[in-house]
PDB file of C-alpha atoms and ligand atoms in Angstrom:
ATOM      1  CA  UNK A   1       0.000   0.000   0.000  1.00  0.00           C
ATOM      2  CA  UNK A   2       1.195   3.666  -0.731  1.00  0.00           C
ATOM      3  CA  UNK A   3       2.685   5.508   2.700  1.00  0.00           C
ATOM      4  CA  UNK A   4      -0.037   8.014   1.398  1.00  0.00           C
ATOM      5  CA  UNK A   5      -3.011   5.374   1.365  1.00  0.00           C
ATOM      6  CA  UNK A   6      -2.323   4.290   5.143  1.00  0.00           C
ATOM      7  CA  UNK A   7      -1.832   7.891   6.087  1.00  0.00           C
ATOM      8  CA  UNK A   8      -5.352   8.787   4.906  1.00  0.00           C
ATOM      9  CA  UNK A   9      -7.070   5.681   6.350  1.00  0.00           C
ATOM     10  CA  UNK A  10      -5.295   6.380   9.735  1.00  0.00           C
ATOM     11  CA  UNK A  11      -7.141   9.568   9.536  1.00  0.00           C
ATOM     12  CA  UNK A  12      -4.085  11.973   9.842  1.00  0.00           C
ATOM     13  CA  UNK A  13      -5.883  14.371   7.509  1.00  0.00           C
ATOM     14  CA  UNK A  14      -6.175  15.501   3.424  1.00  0.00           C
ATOM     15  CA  UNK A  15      -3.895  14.481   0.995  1.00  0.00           C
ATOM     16  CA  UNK A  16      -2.634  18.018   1.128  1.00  0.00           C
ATOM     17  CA  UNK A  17      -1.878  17.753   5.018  1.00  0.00           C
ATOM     18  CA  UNK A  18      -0.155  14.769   4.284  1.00  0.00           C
ATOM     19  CA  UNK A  19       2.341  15.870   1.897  1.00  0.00           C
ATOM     20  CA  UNK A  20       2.910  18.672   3.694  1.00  0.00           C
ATOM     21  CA  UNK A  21       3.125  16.346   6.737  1.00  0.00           C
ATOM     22  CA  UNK A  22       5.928  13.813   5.041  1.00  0.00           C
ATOM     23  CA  UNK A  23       7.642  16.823   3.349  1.00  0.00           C
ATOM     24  CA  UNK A  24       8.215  18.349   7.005  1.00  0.00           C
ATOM     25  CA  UNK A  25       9.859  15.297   8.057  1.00  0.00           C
ATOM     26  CA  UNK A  26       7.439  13.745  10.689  1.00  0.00           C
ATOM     27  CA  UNK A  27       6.658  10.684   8.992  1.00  0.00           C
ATOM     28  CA  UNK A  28       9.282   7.669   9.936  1.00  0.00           C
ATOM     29  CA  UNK A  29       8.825   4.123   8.525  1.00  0.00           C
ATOM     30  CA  UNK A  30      11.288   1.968  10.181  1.00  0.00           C
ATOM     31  CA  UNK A  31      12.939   4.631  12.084  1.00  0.00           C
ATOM     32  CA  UNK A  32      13.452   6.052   8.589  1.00  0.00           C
ATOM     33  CA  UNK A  33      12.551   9.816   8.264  1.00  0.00           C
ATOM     34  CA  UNK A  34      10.789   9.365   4.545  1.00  0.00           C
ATOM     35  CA  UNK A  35      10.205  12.379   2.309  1.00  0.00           C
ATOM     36  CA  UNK A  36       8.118  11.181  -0.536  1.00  0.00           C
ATOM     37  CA  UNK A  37       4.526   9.728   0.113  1.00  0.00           C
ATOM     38  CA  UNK A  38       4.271   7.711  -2.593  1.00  0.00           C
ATOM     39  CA  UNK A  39       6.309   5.310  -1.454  1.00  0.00           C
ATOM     40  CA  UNK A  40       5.479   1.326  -0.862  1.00  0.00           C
ATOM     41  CA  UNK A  41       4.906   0.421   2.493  1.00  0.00           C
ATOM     42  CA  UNK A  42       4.459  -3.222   3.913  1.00  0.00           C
ATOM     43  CA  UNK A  43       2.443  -4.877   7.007  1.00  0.00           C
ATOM     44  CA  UNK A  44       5.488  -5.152   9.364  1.00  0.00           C
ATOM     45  CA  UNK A  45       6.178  -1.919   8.434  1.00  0.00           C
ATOM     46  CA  UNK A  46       6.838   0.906  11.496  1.00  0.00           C
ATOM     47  CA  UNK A  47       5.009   3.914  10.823  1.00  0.00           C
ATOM     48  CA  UNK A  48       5.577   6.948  13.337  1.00  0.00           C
ATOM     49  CA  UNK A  49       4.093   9.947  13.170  1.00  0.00           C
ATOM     50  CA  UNK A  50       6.250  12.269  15.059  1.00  0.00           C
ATOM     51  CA  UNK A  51       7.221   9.465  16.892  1.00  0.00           C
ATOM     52  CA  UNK A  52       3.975   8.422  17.903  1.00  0.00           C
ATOM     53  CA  UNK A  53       2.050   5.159  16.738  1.00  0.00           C
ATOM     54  CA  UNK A  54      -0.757   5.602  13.966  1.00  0.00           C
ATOM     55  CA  UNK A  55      -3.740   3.373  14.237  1.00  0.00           C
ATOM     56  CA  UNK A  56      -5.796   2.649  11.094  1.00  0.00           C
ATOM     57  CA  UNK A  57      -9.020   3.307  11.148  1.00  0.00           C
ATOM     58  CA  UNK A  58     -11.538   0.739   9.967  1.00  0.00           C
ATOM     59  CA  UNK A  59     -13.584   1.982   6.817  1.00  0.00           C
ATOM     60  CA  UNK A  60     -17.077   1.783   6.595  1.00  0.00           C
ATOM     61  CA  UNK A  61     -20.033   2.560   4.296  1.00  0.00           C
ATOM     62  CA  UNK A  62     -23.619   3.178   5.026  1.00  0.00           C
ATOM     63  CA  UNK A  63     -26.381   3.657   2.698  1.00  0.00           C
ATOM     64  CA  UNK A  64     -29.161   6.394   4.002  1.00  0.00           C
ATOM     65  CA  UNK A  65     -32.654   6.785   2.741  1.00  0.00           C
ATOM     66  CA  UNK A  66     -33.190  10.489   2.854  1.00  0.00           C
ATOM     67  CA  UNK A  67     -36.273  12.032   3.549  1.00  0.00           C
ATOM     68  CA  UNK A  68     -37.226  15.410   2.032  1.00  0.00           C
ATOM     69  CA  UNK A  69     -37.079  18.358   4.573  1.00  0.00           C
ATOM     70  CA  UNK A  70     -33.075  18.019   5.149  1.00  0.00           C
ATOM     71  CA  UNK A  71     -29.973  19.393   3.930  1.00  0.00           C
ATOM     72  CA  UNK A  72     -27.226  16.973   3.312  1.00  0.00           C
ATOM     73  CA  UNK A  73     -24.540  18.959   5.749  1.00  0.00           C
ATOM     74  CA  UNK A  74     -23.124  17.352   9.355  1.00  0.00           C
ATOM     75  CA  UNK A  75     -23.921  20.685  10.877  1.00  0.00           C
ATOM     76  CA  UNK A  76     -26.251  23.878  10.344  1.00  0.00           C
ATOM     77  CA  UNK A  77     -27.120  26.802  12.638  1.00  0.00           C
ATOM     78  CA  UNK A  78     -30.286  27.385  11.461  1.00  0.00           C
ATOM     79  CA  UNK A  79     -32.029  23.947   9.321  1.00  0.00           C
ATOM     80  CA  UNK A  80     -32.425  20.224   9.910  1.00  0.00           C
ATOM     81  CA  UNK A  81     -29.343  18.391   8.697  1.00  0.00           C
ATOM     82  CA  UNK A  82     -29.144  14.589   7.950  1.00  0.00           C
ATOM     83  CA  UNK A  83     -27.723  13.669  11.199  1.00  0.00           C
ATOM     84  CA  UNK A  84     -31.188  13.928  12.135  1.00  0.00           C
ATOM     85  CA  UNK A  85     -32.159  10.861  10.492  1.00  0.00           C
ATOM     86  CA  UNK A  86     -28.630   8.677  11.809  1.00  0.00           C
ATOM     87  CA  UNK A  87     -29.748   6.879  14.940  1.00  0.00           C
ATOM     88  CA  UNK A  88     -28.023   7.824  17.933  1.00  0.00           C
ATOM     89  CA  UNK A  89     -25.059   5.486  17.811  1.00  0.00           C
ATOM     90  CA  UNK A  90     -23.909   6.800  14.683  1.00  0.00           C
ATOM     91  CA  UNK A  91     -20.478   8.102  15.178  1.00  0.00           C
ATOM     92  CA  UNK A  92     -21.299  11.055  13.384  1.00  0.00           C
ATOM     93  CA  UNK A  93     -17.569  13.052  13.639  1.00  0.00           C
ATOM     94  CA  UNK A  94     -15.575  11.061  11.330  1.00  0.00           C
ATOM     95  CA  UNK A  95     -18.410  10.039   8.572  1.00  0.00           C
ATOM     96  CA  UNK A  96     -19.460  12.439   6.436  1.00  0.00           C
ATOM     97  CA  UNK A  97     -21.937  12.215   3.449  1.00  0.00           C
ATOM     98  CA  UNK A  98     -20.870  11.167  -0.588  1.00  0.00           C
ATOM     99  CA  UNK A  99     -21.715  14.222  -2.064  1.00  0.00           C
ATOM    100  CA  UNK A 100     -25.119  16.279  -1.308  1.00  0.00           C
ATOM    101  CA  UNK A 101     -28.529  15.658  -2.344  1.00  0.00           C
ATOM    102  CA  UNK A 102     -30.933  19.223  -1.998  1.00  0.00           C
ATOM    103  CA  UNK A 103     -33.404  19.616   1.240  1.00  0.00           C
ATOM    104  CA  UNK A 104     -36.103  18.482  -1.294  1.00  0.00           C
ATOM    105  CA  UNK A 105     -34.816  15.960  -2.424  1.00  0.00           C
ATOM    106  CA  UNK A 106     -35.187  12.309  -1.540  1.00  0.00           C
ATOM    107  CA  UNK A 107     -33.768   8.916  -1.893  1.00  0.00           C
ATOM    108  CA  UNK A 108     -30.220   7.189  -1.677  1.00  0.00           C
ATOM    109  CA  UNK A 109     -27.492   9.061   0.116  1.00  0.00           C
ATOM    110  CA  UNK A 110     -24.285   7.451   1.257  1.00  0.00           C
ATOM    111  CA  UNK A 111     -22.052   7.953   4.033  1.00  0.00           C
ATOM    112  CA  UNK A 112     -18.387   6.747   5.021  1.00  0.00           C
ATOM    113  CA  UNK A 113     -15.030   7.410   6.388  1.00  0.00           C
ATOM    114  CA  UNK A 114     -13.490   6.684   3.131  1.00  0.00           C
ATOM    115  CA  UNK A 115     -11.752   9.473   1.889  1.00  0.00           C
ATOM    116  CA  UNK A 116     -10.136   7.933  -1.068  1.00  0.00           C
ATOM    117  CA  UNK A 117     -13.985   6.516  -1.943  1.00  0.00           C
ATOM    118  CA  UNK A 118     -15.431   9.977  -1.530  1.00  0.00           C
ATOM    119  CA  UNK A 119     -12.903  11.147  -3.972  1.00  0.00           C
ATOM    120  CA  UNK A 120     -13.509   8.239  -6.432  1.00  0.00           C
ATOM    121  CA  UNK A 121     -17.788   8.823  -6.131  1.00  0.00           C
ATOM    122  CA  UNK A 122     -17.418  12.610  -6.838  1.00  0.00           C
ATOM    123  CA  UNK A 123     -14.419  13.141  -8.966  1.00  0.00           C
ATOM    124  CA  UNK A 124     -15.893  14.177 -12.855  1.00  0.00           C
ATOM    125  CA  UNK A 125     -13.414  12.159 -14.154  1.00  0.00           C
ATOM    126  CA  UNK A 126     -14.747   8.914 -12.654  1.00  0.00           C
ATOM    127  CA  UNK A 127     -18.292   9.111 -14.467  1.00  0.00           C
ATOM    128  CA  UNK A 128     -19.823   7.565 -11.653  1.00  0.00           C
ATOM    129  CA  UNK A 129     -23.699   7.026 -12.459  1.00  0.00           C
ATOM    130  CA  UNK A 130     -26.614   8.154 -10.471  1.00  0.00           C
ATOM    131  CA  UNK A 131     -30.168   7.856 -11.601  1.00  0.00           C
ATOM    132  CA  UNK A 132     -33.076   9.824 -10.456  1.00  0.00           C
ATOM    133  CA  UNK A 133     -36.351   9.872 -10.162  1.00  0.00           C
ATOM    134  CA  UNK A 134     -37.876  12.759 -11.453  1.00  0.00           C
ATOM    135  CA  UNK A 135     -41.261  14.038 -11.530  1.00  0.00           C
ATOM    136  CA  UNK A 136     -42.280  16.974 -13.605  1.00  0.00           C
ATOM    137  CA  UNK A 137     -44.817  19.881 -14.135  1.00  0.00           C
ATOM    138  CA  UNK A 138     -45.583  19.279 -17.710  1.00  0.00           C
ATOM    139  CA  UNK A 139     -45.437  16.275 -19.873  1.00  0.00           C
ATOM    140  CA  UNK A 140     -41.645  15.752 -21.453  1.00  0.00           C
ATOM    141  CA  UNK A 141     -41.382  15.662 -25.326  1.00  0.00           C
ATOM    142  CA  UNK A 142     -39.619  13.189 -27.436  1.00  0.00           C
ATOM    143  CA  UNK A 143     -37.722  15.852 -28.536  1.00  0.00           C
ATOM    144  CA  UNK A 144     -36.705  16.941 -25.164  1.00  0.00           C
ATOM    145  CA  UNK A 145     -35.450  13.739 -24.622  1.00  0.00           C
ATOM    146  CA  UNK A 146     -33.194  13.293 -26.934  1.00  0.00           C
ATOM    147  CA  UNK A 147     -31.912  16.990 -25.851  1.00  0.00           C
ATOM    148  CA  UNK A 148     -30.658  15.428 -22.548  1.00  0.00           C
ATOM    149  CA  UNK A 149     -29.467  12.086 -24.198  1.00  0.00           C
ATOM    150  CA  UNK A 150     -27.007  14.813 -26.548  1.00  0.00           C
ATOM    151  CA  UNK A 151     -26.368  16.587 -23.145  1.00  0.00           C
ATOM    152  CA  UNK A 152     -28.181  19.576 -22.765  1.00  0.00           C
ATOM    153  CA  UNK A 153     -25.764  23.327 -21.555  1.00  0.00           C
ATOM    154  CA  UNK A 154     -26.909  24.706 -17.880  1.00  0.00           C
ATOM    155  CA  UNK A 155     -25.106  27.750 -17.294  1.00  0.00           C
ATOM    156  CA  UNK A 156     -22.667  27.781 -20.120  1.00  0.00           C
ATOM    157  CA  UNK A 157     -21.798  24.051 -19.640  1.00  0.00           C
ATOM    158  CA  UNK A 158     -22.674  21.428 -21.752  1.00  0.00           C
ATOM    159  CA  UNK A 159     -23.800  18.172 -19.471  1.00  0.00           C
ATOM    160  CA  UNK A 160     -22.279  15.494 -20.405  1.00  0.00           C
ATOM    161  CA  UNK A 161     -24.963  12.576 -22.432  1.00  0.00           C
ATOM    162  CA  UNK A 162     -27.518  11.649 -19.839  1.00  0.00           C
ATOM    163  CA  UNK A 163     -29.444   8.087 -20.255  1.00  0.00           C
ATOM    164  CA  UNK A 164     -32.847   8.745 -19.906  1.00  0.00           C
ATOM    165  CA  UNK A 165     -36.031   6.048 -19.504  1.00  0.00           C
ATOM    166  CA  UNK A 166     -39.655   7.710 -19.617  1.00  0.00           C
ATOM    167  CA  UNK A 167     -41.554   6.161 -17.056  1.00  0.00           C
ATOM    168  CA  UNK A 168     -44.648   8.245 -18.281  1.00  0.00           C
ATOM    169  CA  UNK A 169     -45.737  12.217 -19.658  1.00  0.00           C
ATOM    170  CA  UNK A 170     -44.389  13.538 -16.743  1.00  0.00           C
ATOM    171  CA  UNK A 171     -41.936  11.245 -15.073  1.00  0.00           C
ATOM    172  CA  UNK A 172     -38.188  10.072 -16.644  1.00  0.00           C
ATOM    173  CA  UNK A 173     -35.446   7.672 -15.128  1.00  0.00           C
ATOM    174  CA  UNK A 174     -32.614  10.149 -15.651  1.00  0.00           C
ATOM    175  CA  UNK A 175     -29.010   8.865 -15.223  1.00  0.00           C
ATOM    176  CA  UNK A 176     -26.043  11.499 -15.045  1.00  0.00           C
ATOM    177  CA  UNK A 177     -22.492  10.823 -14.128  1.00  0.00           C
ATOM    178  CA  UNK A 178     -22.077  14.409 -13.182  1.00  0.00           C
ATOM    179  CA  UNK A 179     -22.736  16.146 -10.336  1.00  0.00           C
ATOM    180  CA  UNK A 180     -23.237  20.103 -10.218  1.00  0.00           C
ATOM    181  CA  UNK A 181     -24.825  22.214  -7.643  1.00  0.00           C
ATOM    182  CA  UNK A 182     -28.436  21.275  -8.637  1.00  0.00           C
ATOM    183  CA  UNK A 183     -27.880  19.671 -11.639  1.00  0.00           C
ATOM    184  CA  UNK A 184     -30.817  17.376 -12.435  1.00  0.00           C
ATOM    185  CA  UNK A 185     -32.977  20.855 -11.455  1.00  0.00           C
ATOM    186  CA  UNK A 186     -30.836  23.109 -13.954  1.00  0.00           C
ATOM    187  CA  UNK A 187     -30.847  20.525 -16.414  1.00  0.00           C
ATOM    188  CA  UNK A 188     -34.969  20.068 -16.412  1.00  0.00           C
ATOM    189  CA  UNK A 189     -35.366  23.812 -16.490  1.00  0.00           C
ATOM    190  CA  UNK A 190     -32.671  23.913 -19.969  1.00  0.00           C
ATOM    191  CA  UNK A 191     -35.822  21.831 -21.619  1.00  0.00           C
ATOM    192  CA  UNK A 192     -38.257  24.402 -20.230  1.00  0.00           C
ATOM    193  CA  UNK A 193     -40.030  22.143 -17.953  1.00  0.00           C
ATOM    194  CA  UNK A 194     -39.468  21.651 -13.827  1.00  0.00           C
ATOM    195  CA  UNK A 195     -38.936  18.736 -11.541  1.00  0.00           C
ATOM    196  CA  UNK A 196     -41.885  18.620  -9.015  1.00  0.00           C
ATOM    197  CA  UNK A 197     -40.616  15.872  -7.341  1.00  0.00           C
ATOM    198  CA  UNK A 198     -36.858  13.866  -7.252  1.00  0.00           C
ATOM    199  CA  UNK A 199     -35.424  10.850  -5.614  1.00  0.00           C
ATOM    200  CA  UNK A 200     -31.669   9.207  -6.088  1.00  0.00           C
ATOM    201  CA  UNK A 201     -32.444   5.367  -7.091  1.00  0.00           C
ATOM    202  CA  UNK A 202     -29.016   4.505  -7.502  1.00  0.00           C
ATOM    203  CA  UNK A 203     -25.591   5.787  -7.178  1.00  0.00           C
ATOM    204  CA  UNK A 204     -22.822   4.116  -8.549  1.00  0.00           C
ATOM    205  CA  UNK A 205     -23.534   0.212  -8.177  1.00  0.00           C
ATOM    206  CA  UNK A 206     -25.454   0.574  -4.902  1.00  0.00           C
ATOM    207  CA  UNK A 207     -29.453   0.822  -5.137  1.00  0.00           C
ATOM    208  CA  UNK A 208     -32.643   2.200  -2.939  1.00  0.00           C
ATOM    209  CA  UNK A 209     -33.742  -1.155  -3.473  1.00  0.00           C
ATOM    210  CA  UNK A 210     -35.767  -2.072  -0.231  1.00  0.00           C
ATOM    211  CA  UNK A 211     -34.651   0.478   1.909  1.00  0.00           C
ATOM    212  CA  UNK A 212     -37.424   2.470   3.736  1.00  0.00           C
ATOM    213  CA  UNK A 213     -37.803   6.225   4.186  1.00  0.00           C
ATOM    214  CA  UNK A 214     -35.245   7.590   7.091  1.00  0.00           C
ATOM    215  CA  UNK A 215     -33.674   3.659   7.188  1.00  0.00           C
ATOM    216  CA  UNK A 216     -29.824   3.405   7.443  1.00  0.00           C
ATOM    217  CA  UNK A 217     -28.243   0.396   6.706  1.00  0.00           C
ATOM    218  CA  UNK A 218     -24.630  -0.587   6.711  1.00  0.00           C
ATOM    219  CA  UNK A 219     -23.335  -1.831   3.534  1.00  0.00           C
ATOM    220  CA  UNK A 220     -19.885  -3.081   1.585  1.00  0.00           C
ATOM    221  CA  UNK A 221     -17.314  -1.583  -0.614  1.00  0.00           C
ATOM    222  CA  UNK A 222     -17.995  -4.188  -3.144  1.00  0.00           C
ATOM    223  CA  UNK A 223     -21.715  -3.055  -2.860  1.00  0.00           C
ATOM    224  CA  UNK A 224     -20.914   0.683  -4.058  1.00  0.00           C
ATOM    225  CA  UNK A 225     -18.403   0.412  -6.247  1.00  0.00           C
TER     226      UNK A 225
HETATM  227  N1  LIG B 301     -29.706  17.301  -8.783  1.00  0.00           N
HETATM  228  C1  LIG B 301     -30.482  18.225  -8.189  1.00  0.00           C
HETATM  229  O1  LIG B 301     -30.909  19.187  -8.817  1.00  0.00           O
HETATM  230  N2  LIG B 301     -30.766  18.068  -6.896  1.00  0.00           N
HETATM  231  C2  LIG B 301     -30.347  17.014  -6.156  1.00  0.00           C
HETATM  232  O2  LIG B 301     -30.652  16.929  -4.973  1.00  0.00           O
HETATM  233  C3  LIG B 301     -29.553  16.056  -6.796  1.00  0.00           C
HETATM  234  C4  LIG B 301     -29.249  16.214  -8.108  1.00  0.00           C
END
């Protein structure tokens, strides 16, 4: 595993910190001081982090049906967050939500303590899909279809292709792999219509499947992924 790798999952802090960390000299494997994090690192290995002992931490994923009425955020002076809907033995400092779903909105939201999975769910670059739900105002048009299927621009950006299953006039399976400050929103207002009603299905591998409103349920890396 890379020094860096066990240095995140140990919880010592951003990639950023880390570097910066390693580069200051307070990382020793094997009473080595090392400079470069992107070294190879093995079991028996001794890591010290200014001469202390690091522990790993053990990662874990949870899947979260969100209701509407909550913004995806671990804290909030002023609205109803998520942690409202984690039971009470939820160790709610070191997990944090995979990206953000609106107050609105419903459905699938995952948390962790994965960084390195956080990064690999949100990055662009990782097209990572996520179907919705999505109810509208007015009936959608073939036409308007196809628009998102091309990938339609919101703000001077052209989405990338959606997939897109009509599930009647006014409701669509949409699948993105995107994931810009109200995207599925902006995108249904580009074909002059608006969403009336949105839940996540899926994201990535994992699905709602069975879950039931406000249920949490732990799952597997293998499950998400
Ligand atoms: N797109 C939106 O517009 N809102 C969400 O909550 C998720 C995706």
């Amino acid at each position: 595993m890379r020094l860096e790798k066990y240095l995140v999952n140990c919880g010592l802090g951003s990639r950023r910190v880390i570097i910066e960390e390693v580069k200051n000299g307070n990382i020793t494997v094997n009473g080595e001081i090392v400079y470069d994090e992107r070294i190879d690192i093995e079991k028996e290995d001794v890591i010290l982090y200014r001469g202390k002992f690091l522990k790993e931490k053990e990662l874990k994923y949870y899947a979260l049906y969100k209701t509407s009425g909550y913004i995806t955020a671990m804290k909030d002076d002023n609205r109803p967050t998520v942690v409202e809907l984690l039971p009470s033995w939820f160790p709610k400092e070191s997990f944090f939500p995979i990206g953000r779903l609106d107050r609105d909105t419903e459905g699938l939201l995952i948390f962790t303590n994965d960084g390195d999975l956080n990064q690999k769910m949100t990055q662009p670059k990782s097209k990572v899909e996520k179907t919705y739900l999505v109810e509208l105002f007015f009936s959608i048009k073939d036409e308007d279809i196809k628009k998102l299927e091309l990938g339609v621009e919101i703000n001077g950006h052209k989405c990338l292709p959606a997939k897109v299953e009509k599930v009647n006039e006014q409701a669509i399976l949409l699948t993105i792999v995107e994931g810009k400050f109200h995207q599925v929103k902006r995108m249904i207002r580009s074909i002059n219509n608006k969403v009336k009603y949105l839940k996540r299905m899926t994201f990535g591998k994992m699905e709602l499947g069975n879950l039931k409103e406000g249920e949490l349920r732990e799952v597997l890396l293998e499950d998400l992924i």
